[in-house]
Short mmCIF file of C-alpha atoms in Angstrom, two decimals:
data_model
loop_
_atom_site.label_atom_id
_atom_site.label_comp_id
_atom_site.label_asym_id
_atom_site.label_seq_id
_atom_site.Cartn_x
_atom_site.Cartn_y
_atom_site.Cartn_z
CA UNK A 165 278.35 113.51 210.84
CA UNK A 166 278.03 109.73 211.08
CA UNK A 167 280.92 109.17 208.65
CA UNK A 168 283.23 110.88 211.14
CA UNK A 169 282.17 108.51 213.90
CA UNK A 170 285.19 106.94 215.58
CA UNK A 171 283.35 103.64 216.21
CA UNK A 172 282.11 103.42 212.63
CA UNK A 173 285.70 103.77 211.43
CA UNK A 174 286.79 100.96 213.75
CA UNK A 175 283.88 98.75 212.65
CA UNK A 176 284.51 99.38 208.93
CA UNK A 177 288.24 98.82 209.30
CA UNK A 178 287.90 95.57 211.23
CA UNK A 179 285.14 94.20 209.00
CA UNK A 180 287.01 95.03 205.78
CA UNK A 181 290.24 93.63 207.21
CA UNK A 182 288.61 90.39 208.35
CA UNK A 183 286.86 89.90 205.00
CA UNK A 184 290.17 90.22 203.17
CA UNK A 185 291.97 87.90 205.60
CA UNK A 186 289.22 85.33 205.14
CA UNK A 187 289.30 85.79 201.36
CA UNK A 188 293.05 85.22 201.25
CA UNK A 189 292.95 82.05 203.34
CA UNK A 190 291.63 79.58 200.76
CA UNK A 191 293.56 81.23 197.94
CA UNK A 192 296.80 80.63 199.85
CA UNK A 193 295.81 77.01 200.56
CA UNK A 194 294.88 76.32 196.92
CA UNK A 195 296.96 78.59 194.64
CA UNK A 196 296.43 76.37 191.59
CA UNK A 197 292.66 76.62 191.85
CA UNK A 198 292.92 80.39 192.35
CA UNK A 199 295.15 80.69 189.27
CA UNK A 200 292.48 78.88 187.23
CA UNK A 201 289.87 81.36 188.46
CA UNK A 202 292.10 84.23 187.28
CA UNK A 203 292.54 82.43 183.93
CA UNK A 204 288.75 82.11 183.76
CA UNK A 205 288.32 85.89 183.81
CA UNK A 206 290.01 85.95 180.39
CA UNK A 207 291.23 89.50 181.04
CA UNK A 208 294.86 89.11 182.06
CA UNK A 209 298.07 88.29 180.17
CA UNK A 210 298.70 84.55 180.42
CA UNK A 211 302.30 85.17 181.52
CA UNK A 212 301.10 87.05 184.62
CA UNK A 213 298.48 84.57 185.86
CA UNK A 214 300.80 82.57 188.14
CA UNK A 215 302.43 85.71 189.55
CA UNK A 216 299.01 87.18 190.32
CA UNK A 217 297.94 83.92 192.00
CA UNK A 218 301.10 83.95 194.13
CA UNK A 219 301.13 87.62 195.15
CA UNK A 220 297.48 88.73 195.32
CA UNK A 221 296.41 86.49 198.26
CA UNK A 222 299.33 87.78 200.34
CA UNK A 223 298.52 91.38 199.47
CA UNK A 224 294.98 90.69 200.70
CA UNK A 225 296.29 88.97 203.84
CA UNK A 226 298.93 91.59 204.76
CA UNK A 227 296.73 94.61 204.00
CA UNK A 228 293.78 92.97 205.76
CA UNK A 229 295.96 92.33 208.81
CA UNK A 230 297.24 95.91 208.62
CA UNK A 231 293.66 97.15 208.87
CA UNK A 232 292.74 94.87 211.77
CA UNK A 233 295.79 95.59 213.92
CA UNK A 234 296.01 99.16 212.75
CA UNK A 235 299.25 99.54 210.83
CA UNK A 236 299.11 102.38 208.30
CA UNK A 237 295.30 101.93 208.06
CA UNK A 238 294.75 104.76 205.61
CA UNK A 239 297.31 103.43 203.13
CA UNK A 240 296.07 99.84 203.59
CA UNK A 241 292.52 101.01 202.87
CA UNK A 242 293.77 102.84 199.76
CA UNK A 243 295.26 99.68 198.23
CA UNK A 244 292.33 97.45 199.23
CA UNK A 245 289.96 99.99 197.67
CA UNK A 246 292.04 99.77 194.50
CA UNK A 247 291.78 95.98 194.55
CA UNK A 248 288.02 96.18 195.11
CA UNK A 249 287.66 98.62 192.21
CA UNK A 250 289.65 96.25 189.99
CA UNK A 251 287.41 93.33 191.04
CA UNK A 252 284.26 95.36 190.35
CA UNK A 253 285.62 96.41 186.96
CA UNK A 254 286.64 92.87 185.98
CA UNK A 255 283.33 91.37 187.11
CA UNK A 256 281.34 94.10 185.35
CA UNK A 257 283.23 93.63 182.07
CA UNK A 258 282.48 89.90 182.15
CA UNK A 259 278.87 90.50 183.12
CA UNK A 260 278.39 92.94 180.23
CA UNK A 261 280.07 90.75 177.63
CA UNK A 262 278.31 87.66 179.00
CA UNK A 263 281.58 85.84 179.59
CA UNK A 264 281.25 82.82 181.82
CA UNK A 265 283.90 80.30 182.63
CA UNK A 266 283.41 76.85 184.05
CA UNK A 267 286.37 74.50 183.94
CA UNK A 268 283.95 71.62 184.54
CA UNK A 269 286.30 70.29 187.16
CA UNK A 270 286.33 69.55 190.86
CA UNK A 271 287.76 72.65 192.53
CA UNK A 272 288.71 73.24 196.15
CA UNK A 273 287.71 76.89 195.86
CA UNK A 274 283.96 77.17 196.13
CA UNK A 275 283.82 80.66 194.64
CA UNK A 276 281.87 79.84 191.52
CA UNK A 277 282.07 83.46 190.42
CA UNK A 278 280.59 82.77 187.02
CA UNK A 279 277.21 81.83 188.37
CA UNK A 280 276.90 84.73 190.79
CA UNK A 281 278.74 87.66 189.22
CA UNK A 282 275.97 90.08 190.21
CA UNK A 283 276.22 89.05 193.87
CA UNK A 284 279.98 89.53 193.89
CA UNK A 285 279.66 93.01 192.39
CA UNK A 286 277.11 94.06 195.05
CA UNK A 287 279.30 92.60 197.82
CA UNK A 288 282.37 94.41 196.49
CA UNK A 289 280.51 97.74 196.24
CA UNK A 290 279.46 97.40 199.91
CA UNK A 291 283.06 96.61 200.88
CA UNK A 292 284.31 99.52 198.81
CA UNK A 293 282.00 101.90 200.68
CA UNK A 294 283.51 100.64 203.96
CA UNK A 295 286.99 101.09 202.53
CA UNK A 296 286.24 104.64 201.40
CA UNK A 297 284.97 105.50 204.87
CA UNK A 298 288.24 104.22 206.39
CA UNK A 299 290.31 106.09 203.79
CA UNK A 300 288.57 109.46 204.08
CA UNK A 301 288.11 109.36 207.86
CA UNK A 302 290.01 112.33 209.27
CA UNK A 303 289.71 111.88 213.03
CA UNK A 304 291.56 109.85 215.62
CA UNK A 305 291.66 106.13 214.88
CA UNK A 306 291.14 103.73 217.76
CA UNK A 307 293.11 100.53 218.37
CA UNK A 308 296.02 101.23 216.03
CA UNK A 309 299.54 99.88 216.38
CA UNK A 310 301.17 102.37 213.98
CA UNK A 311 298.76 104.99 212.64
CA UNK A 312 301.21 106.41 210.09
CA UNK A 313 304.83 107.15 209.38
CA UNK A 314 304.40 110.81 210.28
CA UNK A 315 305.55 110.68 213.92
CA UNK A 316 308.88 109.33 212.73
CA UNK A 317 309.14 112.03 210.09
CA UNK A 318 308.32 114.74 212.64
CA UNK A 319 310.84 113.28 215.06
CA UNK A 320 313.48 113.22 212.36
CA UNK A 321 312.71 116.84 211.42
CA UNK A 322 312.96 117.86 215.10
CA UNK A 323 316.31 116.13 215.43
CA UNK A 324 317.50 117.87 212.27
CA UNK A 325 316.30 121.27 213.56
CA UNK A 326 318.02 120.69 216.90
CA UNK A 327 321.31 119.77 215.24
CA UNK A 328 321.12 122.90 213.04
CA UNK A 329 320.42 125.07 216.13
CA UNK A 330 323.46 123.68 217.86
CA UNK B 441 303.89 115.52 202.16
CA UNK B 442 300.73 113.43 202.53
CA UNK B 443 301.40 111.75 199.20
CA UNK B 444 305.01 110.98 200.16
CA UNK B 445 303.93 109.47 203.45
CA UNK B 446 301.20 107.33 201.86
CA UNK B 447 303.62 106.13 199.16
CA UNK B 448 306.17 105.11 201.79
CA UNK B 449 303.55 103.23 203.79
CA UNK B 450 302.22 101.44 200.71
CA UNK B 451 305.74 100.46 199.64
CA UNK B 452 306.47 99.02 203.09
CA UNK B 453 303.23 96.98 203.18
CA UNK B 454 303.58 95.85 199.55
CA UNK B 455 307.20 94.87 200.13
CA UNK B 456 306.24 92.67 203.09
CA UNK B 457 303.38 91.11 201.08
CA UNK B 458 305.51 90.31 198.03
CA UNK B 459 308.40 88.86 200.05
CA UNK B 460 305.99 86.74 202.16
CA UNK B 461 304.21 85.57 198.99
CA UNK B 462 307.34 84.30 197.25
CA UNK B 463 308.88 82.77 200.39
CA UNK B 464 305.69 80.87 201.27
CA UNK B 465 305.15 79.80 197.65
CA UNK B 466 308.72 78.50 197.44
CA UNK B 467 308.43 76.31 200.55
CA UNK B 468 304.73 75.38 200.28
CA UNK B 469 303.90 71.82 199.18
CA UNK B 470 301.19 73.35 196.98
CA UNK B 471 303.43 76.13 195.61
CA UNK B 472 303.19 76.94 191.91
CA UNK B 473 305.74 77.85 189.22
CA UNK B 474 306.32 81.51 188.32
CA UNK B 475 304.74 80.90 184.93
CA UNK B 476 302.16 78.31 184.00
CA UNK B 477 300.99 76.54 180.87
CA UNK B 478 297.90 78.54 179.96
CA UNK B 479 297.85 77.96 176.24
CA UNK B 480 295.16 75.32 175.70
CA UNK B 481 296.31 74.67 172.14
CA UNK B 482 299.42 73.10 173.72
CA UNK B 483 297.51 70.80 176.06
CA UNK B 484 295.72 70.89 179.39
CA UNK B 485 296.19 74.20 181.21
CA UNK B 486 298.32 74.00 184.33
CA UNK B 487 300.07 76.19 186.87
CA UNK B 488 302.95 73.68 186.86
CA UNK B 489 302.44 73.55 190.61
CA UNK B 490 304.01 71.03 192.96
CA UNK B 491 300.62 69.37 193.47
CA UNK B 492 299.58 69.47 189.82
CA UNK B 493 299.18 66.11 188.15
CA UNK B 494 299.43 67.26 184.53
CA UNK B 495 301.94 65.08 182.65
CA UNK B 496 302.06 66.13 178.97
CA UNK B 497 303.56 62.77 177.90
CA UNK B 498 300.32 60.96 178.78
CA UNK B 499 298.16 63.21 176.64
CA UNK B 500 296.20 62.16 173.57
CA UNK B 501 295.88 65.56 171.90
CA UNK B 502 294.03 64.56 168.76
CA UNK B 503 290.36 63.54 168.88
CA UNK B 504 290.79 61.28 165.85
CA UNK B 505 293.59 59.38 167.61
CA UNK B 506 291.25 58.89 170.58
CA UNK B 507 288.61 57.61 168.15
CA UNK B 508 291.09 55.12 166.65
CA UNK B 509 291.85 53.83 170.16
CA UNK B 510 288.11 53.65 170.84
CA UNK B 511 287.50 51.69 167.64
CA UNK B 512 290.10 49.06 168.57
CA UNK B 513 287.87 48.28 171.58
CA UNK B 514 290.84 47.33 173.73
CA UNK B 515 290.97 50.41 175.93
CA UNK B 516 288.58 51.27 178.72
CA UNK B 517 287.45 54.90 178.70
CA UNK B 518 287.10 56.21 182.26
CA UNK B 519 285.10 59.37 183.01
CA UNK B 520 286.67 61.53 185.76
CA UNK B 521 283.76 63.98 185.96
CA UNK B 522 280.96 63.96 188.51
CA UNK B 523 278.36 61.20 188.48
CA UNK B 524 275.73 63.74 187.36
CA UNK B 525 277.81 64.85 184.37
CA UNK B 526 278.40 61.21 183.48
CA UNK B 527 274.70 60.47 183.62
CA UNK B 528 273.95 63.52 181.44
CA UNK B 529 276.11 62.04 178.72
CA UNK B 530 279.40 60.20 178.30
CA UNK B 531 281.58 58.46 175.74
CA UNK B 532 279.87 55.21 174.74
CA UNK B 533 280.99 52.34 176.95
CA UNK B 534 282.89 54.59 179.37
CA UNK B 535 282.74 53.85 183.09
CA UNK B 536 282.37 56.52 185.75
CA UNK B 537 285.12 57.05 188.30
CA UNK B 538 284.69 60.62 189.64
CA UNK B 539 288.05 61.80 190.88
CA UNK B 540 286.54 63.20 194.09
CA UNK B 541 285.07 59.78 194.95
CA UNK B 542 288.14 57.81 193.92
CA UNK B 543 288.94 56.49 197.41
CA UNK B 544 285.52 54.92 197.88
CA UNK B 545 285.26 53.49 194.35
CA UNK B 546 288.74 52.21 193.54
CA UNK B 547 288.32 48.87 195.33
CA UNK B 548 285.41 47.76 193.15
CA UNK B 549 287.18 49.18 190.08
CA UNK B 550 290.28 47.11 190.85
CA UNK B 551 288.13 43.98 191.21
CA UNK B 552 286.65 44.50 187.76
CA UNK B 553 289.76 45.48 185.81
CA UNK B 554 293.29 44.10 185.80
CA UNK B 555 296.40 46.20 186.17
CA UNK B 556 297.37 45.75 182.53
CA UNK B 557 293.99 46.99 181.27
CA UNK B 558 294.67 49.90 178.88
CA UNK B 559 292.79 52.92 180.24
CA UNK B 560 291.97 56.31 178.72
CA UNK B 561 290.80 58.92 181.21
CA UNK B 562 288.89 62.04 180.22
CA UNK B 563 286.97 64.92 181.81
CA UNK B 564 285.62 68.24 180.51
CA UNK B 565 288.39 69.29 178.16
CA UNK B 566 291.64 71.20 178.20
CA UNK B 567 290.74 73.51 181.09
CA UNK B 568 290.11 70.52 183.31
CA UNK B 569 292.95 68.70 185.08
CA UNK B 570 290.80 65.99 186.68
CA UNK B 571 291.58 63.42 183.97
CA UNK B 572 295.28 63.87 184.78
CA UNK B 573 294.62 63.57 188.51
CA UNK B 574 292.67 60.39 187.89
CA UNK B 575 295.49 59.01 185.72
CA UNK B 576 298.02 59.65 188.51
CA UNK B 577 295.77 57.99 191.08
CA UNK B 578 295.35 54.96 188.83
CA UNK B 579 299.14 54.73 188.39
CA UNK B 580 299.52 54.90 192.17
CA UNK B 581 297.09 51.97 192.46
CA UNK B 582 299.08 49.79 190.13
CA UNK B 583 297.50 50.39 186.73
CA UNK B 584 300.26 50.39 184.17
CA UNK B 585 298.76 51.64 180.93
CA UNK B 586 296.89 54.92 181.37
CA UNK B 587 296.52 57.79 178.87
CA UNK B 588 294.62 61.05 179.07
CA UNK B 589 292.25 62.18 176.31
CA UNK B 590 292.53 65.93 176.81
CA UNK B 591 289.61 67.19 174.72
CA UNK B 592 287.30 65.22 176.98
CA UNK B 593 283.59 64.72 176.54
CA UNK B 594 282.88 68.12 174.87
CA UNK B 595 285.55 67.50 172.21
CA UNK B 596 284.27 63.97 171.59
CA UNK B 597 280.66 65.09 171.39
CA UNK B 598 281.52 67.96 169.03
CA UNK B 599 282.96 65.46 166.55
CA UNK B 600 279.73 63.48 166.60
CA UNK B 601 281.45 60.37 167.92
CA UNK B 602 279.42 57.72 169.82
CA UNK B 603 277.97 58.83 173.13
CA UNK B 604 275.29 57.52 175.43
#
Protein backbone atom coordinates (compact mmCIF):
# COMPACT_ATOMS: atom_id res chain seq x y z
CA UNK A 1 0.00 0.00 0.00
CA UNK A 2 1.28 3.46 -0.89
CA UNK A 3 0.79 4.75 2.66
CA UNK A 4 3.34 2.19 3.84
CA UNK A 5 5.91 3.47 1.37
CA UNK A 6 9.20 4.25 3.09
CA UNK A 7 9.96 7.17 0.75
CA UNK A 8 6.51 8.68 1.20
CA UNK A 9 7.05 8.65 4.96
CA UNK A 10 10.38 10.42 4.52
CA UNK A 11 8.86 12.98 2.13
CA UNK A 12 5.88 13.68 4.43
CA UNK A 13 8.08 13.94 7.50
CA UNK A 14 10.58 16.32 5.91
CA UNK A 15 7.92 18.47 4.26
CA UNK A 16 5.85 18.76 7.45
CA UNK A 17 8.98 19.46 9.50
CA UNK A 18 10.22 22.15 7.11
CA UNK A 19 6.82 23.84 6.97
CA UNK A 20 6.72 24.08 10.76
CA UNK A 21 10.31 25.33 10.99
CA UNK A 22 9.51 27.99 8.40
CA UNK A 23 6.27 28.89 10.20
CA UNK A 24 8.10 29.33 13.50
CA UNK A 25 10.82 31.56 12.07
CA UNK A 26 8.89 34.83 11.71
CA UNK A 27 6.91 34.21 14.89
CA UNK A 28 10.17 33.98 16.83
CA UNK A 29 11.48 37.16 15.16
CA UNK A 30 8.28 39.11 15.85
CA UNK A 31 6.61 37.72 19.01
CA UNK A 32 4.58 40.89 19.59
CA UNK A 33 2.98 40.69 16.16
CA UNK A 34 2.27 36.99 16.67
CA UNK A 35 0.66 37.71 20.05
CA UNK A 36 -1.66 40.21 18.34
CA UNK A 37 -2.66 37.55 15.82
CA UNK A 38 -3.55 35.21 18.70
CA UNK A 39 -5.51 38.05 20.32
CA UNK A 40 -7.30 38.54 16.99
CA UNK A 41 -8.69 35.00 17.09
CA UNK A 42 -10.75 36.08 20.11
CA UNK A 43 -10.82 32.49 21.38
CA UNK A 44 -8.18 32.37 24.10
CA UNK A 45 -8.00 33.70 27.67
CA UNK A 46 -6.28 37.09 27.62
CA UNK A 47 -3.92 36.00 30.42
CA UNK A 48 -2.52 33.19 28.23
CA UNK A 49 -1.89 35.16 25.03
CA UNK A 50 1.71 36.16 25.82
CA UNK A 51 2.60 32.66 27.06
CA UNK A 52 1.18 31.14 23.88
CA UNK A 53 3.14 33.63 21.75
CA UNK A 54 6.34 32.75 23.62
CA UNK A 55 6.00 28.95 23.68
CA UNK A 56 4.09 27.98 20.52
CA UNK A 57 6.76 29.08 17.98
CA UNK A 58 9.40 27.04 19.82
CA UNK A 59 7.12 24.00 19.96
CA UNK A 60 6.74 24.34 16.19
CA UNK A 61 10.50 24.80 15.73
CA UNK A 62 11.61 21.93 18.02
CA UNK A 63 8.99 19.45 16.81
CA UNK A 64 9.62 20.47 13.20
CA UNK A 65 13.35 19.92 13.70
CA UNK A 66 12.61 16.59 15.39
CA UNK A 67 10.76 15.47 12.27
CA UNK A 68 13.48 16.61 9.87
CA UNK A 69 16.42 15.08 11.72
CA UNK A 70 14.39 12.14 12.91
CA UNK A 71 14.17 12.35 16.69
CA UNK A 72 11.08 10.59 18.05
CA UNK A 73 9.29 11.22 14.72
CA UNK A 74 6.09 9.46 15.70
CA UNK A 75 5.65 11.49 18.88
CA UNK A 76 6.64 14.72 17.10
CA UNK A 77 4.03 14.01 14.42
CA UNK A 78 1.43 13.35 17.15
CA UNK A 79 1.89 16.79 18.72
CA UNK A 80 2.10 18.62 15.39
CA UNK A 81 -1.11 16.88 14.32
CA UNK A 82 -2.70 18.13 17.53
CA UNK A 83 -1.54 21.67 16.77
CA UNK A 84 -2.87 21.42 13.21
CA UNK A 85 -6.23 20.16 14.50
CA UNK A 86 -6.37 23.09 16.92
CA UNK A 87 -5.57 25.53 14.09
CA UNK A 88 -8.26 23.98 11.87
CA UNK A 89 -10.78 24.14 14.72
CA UNK A 90 -9.96 27.77 15.58
CA UNK A 91 -10.06 28.89 11.94
CA UNK A 92 -13.32 27.02 11.32
CA UNK A 93 -15.00 28.55 14.38
CA UNK A 94 -14.06 32.03 13.18
CA UNK A 95 -15.12 31.25 9.63
CA UNK A 96 -18.52 30.00 10.81
CA UNK A 97 -19.17 32.92 13.15
CA UNK A 98 -17.84 35.38 10.57
CA UNK A 99 -15.26 36.76 12.97
CA UNK A 100 -12.58 38.81 11.29
CA UNK A 101 -9.87 40.80 12.95
CA UNK A 102 -7.79 43.54 11.43
CA UNK A 103 -5.76 45.68 13.79
CA UNK A 104 -5.43 48.24 10.99
CA UNK A 105 -1.75 48.49 11.75
CA UNK A 106 1.56 47.87 10.03
CA UNK A 107 2.58 44.34 10.98
CA UNK A 108 5.81 42.48 10.30
CA UNK A 109 3.92 39.20 10.04
CA UNK A 110 2.33 38.97 6.63
CA UNK A 111 -0.11 36.24 7.62
CA UNK A 112 -3.31 38.17 7.16
CA UNK A 113 -5.31 35.17 8.30
CA UNK A 114 -8.58 37.05 8.40
CA UNK A 115 -8.71 37.58 4.68
CA UNK A 116 -7.80 34.02 3.72
CA UNK A 117 -9.21 31.77 6.44
CA UNK A 118 -10.46 29.26 3.88
CA UNK A 119 -6.98 28.92 2.33
CA UNK A 120 -5.40 28.33 5.73
CA UNK A 121 -7.93 25.62 6.57
CA UNK A 122 -7.24 23.79 3.27
CA UNK A 123 -3.47 24.11 3.80
CA UNK A 124 -3.75 22.77 7.36
CA UNK A 125 -5.90 19.81 6.26
CA UNK A 126 -3.24 18.87 3.66
CA UNK A 127 -0.53 19.15 6.32
CA UNK A 128 -2.62 17.11 8.73
CA UNK A 129 -2.91 14.31 6.17
CA UNK A 130 0.90 14.28 5.89
CA UNK A 131 1.18 14.25 9.68
CA UNK A 132 -1.27 11.34 9.98
CA UNK A 133 0.74 9.36 7.44
CA UNK A 134 3.91 9.92 9.50
CA UNK A 135 2.11 9.01 12.73
CA UNK A 136 0.44 5.81 11.51
CA UNK A 137 3.38 4.60 9.42
CA UNK A 138 4.45 1.26 10.88
CA UNK A 139 7.56 0.36 8.89
CA UNK A 140 11.22 1.28 9.12
CA UNK A 141 11.87 5.03 9.04
CA UNK A 142 14.79 6.28 6.99
CA UNK A 143 17.25 8.98 8.04
CA UNK A 144 16.43 9.05 11.75
CA UNK A 145 18.78 10.07 14.53
CA UNK A 146 16.73 8.53 17.37
CA UNK A 147 13.66 6.64 16.18
CA UNK A 148 12.21 6.11 19.66
CA UNK A 149 13.05 5.55 23.29
CA UNK A 150 12.40 1.82 23.00
CA UNK A 151 15.98 0.63 22.40
CA UNK A 152 16.96 2.19 25.69
CA UNK A 153 14.02 0.58 27.45
CA UNK A 154 14.87 -2.82 25.96
CA UNK A 155 18.50 -2.39 26.93
CA UNK A 156 17.50 -1.47 30.46
CA UNK A 157 15.19 -4.50 30.67
CA UNK A 158 18.01 -6.76 29.41
CA UNK A 159 20.38 -5.37 32.00
CA UNK A 160 17.75 -5.93 34.69
CA UNK A 161 17.15 -9.52 33.50
CA UNK A 162 20.89 -10.22 33.48
CA UNK A 163 21.34 -8.88 37.00
CA UNK A 164 18.41 -11.03 38.23
CA UNK A 165 19.92 -14.12 36.53
CA UNK A 166 23.21 -13.54 38.28
CA UNK B 1 3.92 0.29 26.76
CA UNK B 2 3.45 2.23 23.51
CA UNK B 3 1.57 4.94 25.36
CA UNK B 4 4.27 5.21 28.03
CA UNK B 5 6.98 5.50 25.42
CA UNK B 6 5.12 8.15 23.41
CA UNK B 7 4.39 10.14 26.60
CA UNK B 8 8.07 10.09 27.56
CA UNK B 9 9.13 11.23 24.10
CA UNK B 10 6.56 14.03 24.04
CA UNK B 11 7.62 15.21 27.50
CA UNK B 12 11.28 15.32 26.43
CA UNK B 13 10.53 17.30 23.25
CA UNK B 14 8.06 19.62 25.02
CA UNK B 15 10.53 20.21 27.84
CA UNK B 16 13.25 21.26 25.39
CA UNK B 17 10.78 23.52 23.53
CA UNK B 18 9.51 25.27 26.66
CA UNK B 19 12.98 25.82 28.14
CA UNK B 20 14.30 27.14 24.78
CA UNK B 21 11.25 29.42 24.45
CA UNK B 22 11.67 31.10 27.83
CA UNK B 23 15.47 31.38 27.60
CA UNK B 24 15.35 32.96 24.12
CA UNK B 25 12.47 35.25 25.10
CA UNK B 26 14.36 36.42 28.19
CA UNK B 27 17.51 37.38 26.27
CA UNK B 28 15.89 38.47 22.99
CA UNK B 29 15.76 42.22 22.25
CA UNK B 30 12.20 41.65 21.03
CA UNK B 31 11.19 39.47 23.99
CA UNK B 32 7.76 40.02 25.52
CA UNK B 33 6.42 40.02 29.09
CA UNK B 34 4.75 36.89 30.49
CA UNK B 35 1.42 38.72 30.50
CA UNK B 36 0.31 41.54 28.28
CA UNK B 37 -2.23 44.35 28.39
CA UNK B 38 -5.05 42.90 26.31
CA UNK B 39 -7.96 44.76 27.84
CA UNK B 40 -8.78 47.50 25.33
CA UNK B 41 -10.97 49.32 27.84
CA UNK B 42 -7.73 50.13 29.69
CA UNK B 43 -5.92 51.52 26.66
CA UNK B 44 -4.02 50.33 23.61
CA UNK B 45 -3.39 46.58 23.67
CA UNK B 46 0.23 45.59 24.15
CA UNK B 47 2.42 42.60 24.87
CA UNK B 48 4.55 44.85 27.10
CA UNK B 49 7.45 43.66 24.98
CA UNK B 50 10.94 45.14 24.99
CA UNK B 51 10.35 46.63 21.54
CA UNK B 52 6.82 47.86 22.24
CA UNK B 53 6.36 51.61 22.17
CA UNK B 54 3.11 51.80 24.15
CA UNK B 55 3.42 54.41 26.91
CA UNK B 56 0.10 54.72 28.78
CA UNK B 57 1.01 58.19 30.14
CA UNK B 58 0.83 59.68 26.63
CA UNK B 59 -2.66 58.40 25.96
CA UNK B 60 -5.76 60.53 25.44
CA UNK B 61 -8.39 57.95 26.35
CA UNK B 62 -11.50 60.05 25.96
CA UNK B 63 -12.76 61.09 22.52
CA UNK B 64 -14.32 64.25 23.93
CA UNK B 65 -10.96 65.31 25.39
CA UNK B 66 -9.43 64.81 21.93
CA UNK B 67 -12.22 66.96 20.49
CA UNK B 68 -11.50 69.72 23.03
CA UNK B 69 -7.84 69.67 21.98
CA UNK B 70 -8.95 69.73 18.33
CA UNK B 71 -11.22 72.71 18.95
CA UNK B 72 -8.40 74.75 20.50
CA UNK B 73 -6.69 74.50 17.08
CA UNK B 74 -3.23 74.53 18.64
CA UNK B 75 -2.36 70.87 18.19
CA UNK B 76 -1.44 69.17 14.96
CA UNK B 77 -3.16 65.82 14.45
CA UNK B 78 -0.82 63.35 12.73
CA UNK B 79 -2.15 60.21 11.05
CA UNK B 80 0.14 57.16 11.52
CA UNK B 81 -1.84 54.90 9.17
CA UNK B 82 -1.02 54.12 5.57
CA UNK B 83 -1.33 56.80 2.90
CA UNK B 84 -4.30 54.91 1.40
CA UNK B 85 -6.18 54.84 4.72
CA UNK B 86 -5.45 58.54 5.15
CA UNK B 87 -6.79 59.32 1.70
CA UNK B 88 -9.94 57.25 2.40
CA UNK B 89 -10.70 59.53 5.33
CA UNK B 90 -8.93 61.28 8.18
CA UNK B 91 -9.47 63.73 11.01
CA UNK B 92 -10.02 67.18 9.51
CA UNK B 93 -6.75 69.05 9.14
CA UNK B 94 -4.61 66.03 10.06
CA UNK B 95 -1.37 65.42 8.19
CA UNK B 96 -0.21 62.00 7.04
CA UNK B 97 2.99 60.50 8.43
CA UNK B 98 2.72 56.72 7.93
CA UNK B 99 4.90 55.06 10.52
CA UNK B 100 6.40 52.67 7.95
CA UNK B 101 7.55 55.62 5.81
CA UNK B 102 8.76 57.71 8.72
CA UNK B 103 12.45 57.70 7.72
CA UNK B 104 11.77 59.12 4.27
CA UNK B 105 9.21 61.71 5.40
CA UNK B 106 10.56 63.06 8.68
CA UNK B 107 12.94 65.58 7.07
CA UNK B 108 10.16 67.49 5.30
CA UNK B 109 7.98 67.17 8.42
CA UNK B 110 10.71 68.74 10.55
CA UNK B 111 11.05 71.60 8.07
CA UNK B 112 7.35 72.39 8.35
CA UNK B 113 6.85 72.05 12.10
CA UNK B 114 8.92 73.22 15.06
CA UNK B 115 9.96 71.02 17.93
CA UNK B 116 7.55 72.69 20.33
CA UNK B 117 4.56 72.08 18.06
CA UNK B 118 1.94 70.18 20.10
CA UNK B 119 1.21 66.95 18.24
CA UNK B 120 -1.53 64.34 18.64
CA UNK B 121 -0.87 61.06 16.84
CA UNK B 122 -3.58 58.56 16.00
CA UNK B 123 -4.10 55.37 13.99
CA UNK B 124 -6.88 52.77 13.80
CA UNK B 125 -7.89 52.51 17.44
CA UNK B 126 -6.99 50.60 20.56
CA UNK B 127 -5.77 47.45 18.80
CA UNK B 128 -3.25 49.49 16.85
CA UNK B 129 0.11 50.48 18.34
CA UNK B 130 1.33 52.52 15.37
CA UNK B 131 0.30 55.85 16.92
CA UNK B 132 2.52 55.02 19.91
CA UNK B 133 5.40 54.01 17.63
CA UNK B 134 5.03 57.27 15.75
CA UNK B 135 4.98 59.22 19.02
CA UNK B 136 8.23 57.56 20.13
CA UNK B 137 9.87 58.28 16.77
CA UNK B 138 8.81 61.92 16.99
CA UNK B 139 10.27 62.17 20.52
CA UNK B 140 13.50 60.66 19.20
CA UNK B 141 13.59 63.38 16.53
CA UNK B 142 13.29 66.18 19.04
CA UNK B 143 9.56 66.86 19.22
CA UNK B 144 8.71 67.67 22.79
CA UNK B 145 4.94 67.69 23.06
CA UNK B 146 3.38 64.53 21.65
CA UNK B 147 0.20 62.75 22.80
CA UNK B 148 -1.58 59.69 21.46
CA UNK B 149 -5.31 59.68 20.73
CA UNK B 150 -6.00 55.99 21.26
CA UNK B 151 -9.48 55.65 19.76
CA UNK B 152 -8.04 56.77 16.45
CA UNK B 153 -9.94 57.53 13.28
CA UNK B 154 -12.75 54.96 13.85
CA UNK B 155 -13.52 56.38 17.31
CA UNK B 156 -13.47 59.95 15.98
CA UNK B 157 -15.66 59.09 13.00
CA UNK B 158 -18.15 57.21 15.19
CA UNK B 159 -18.72 60.37 17.23
CA UNK B 160 -19.51 62.32 14.08
CA UNK B 161 -16.61 64.70 14.61
CA UNK B 162 -15.11 66.58 11.61
CA UNK B 163 -13.41 64.43 9.02
CA UNK B 164 -12.31 64.94 5.45
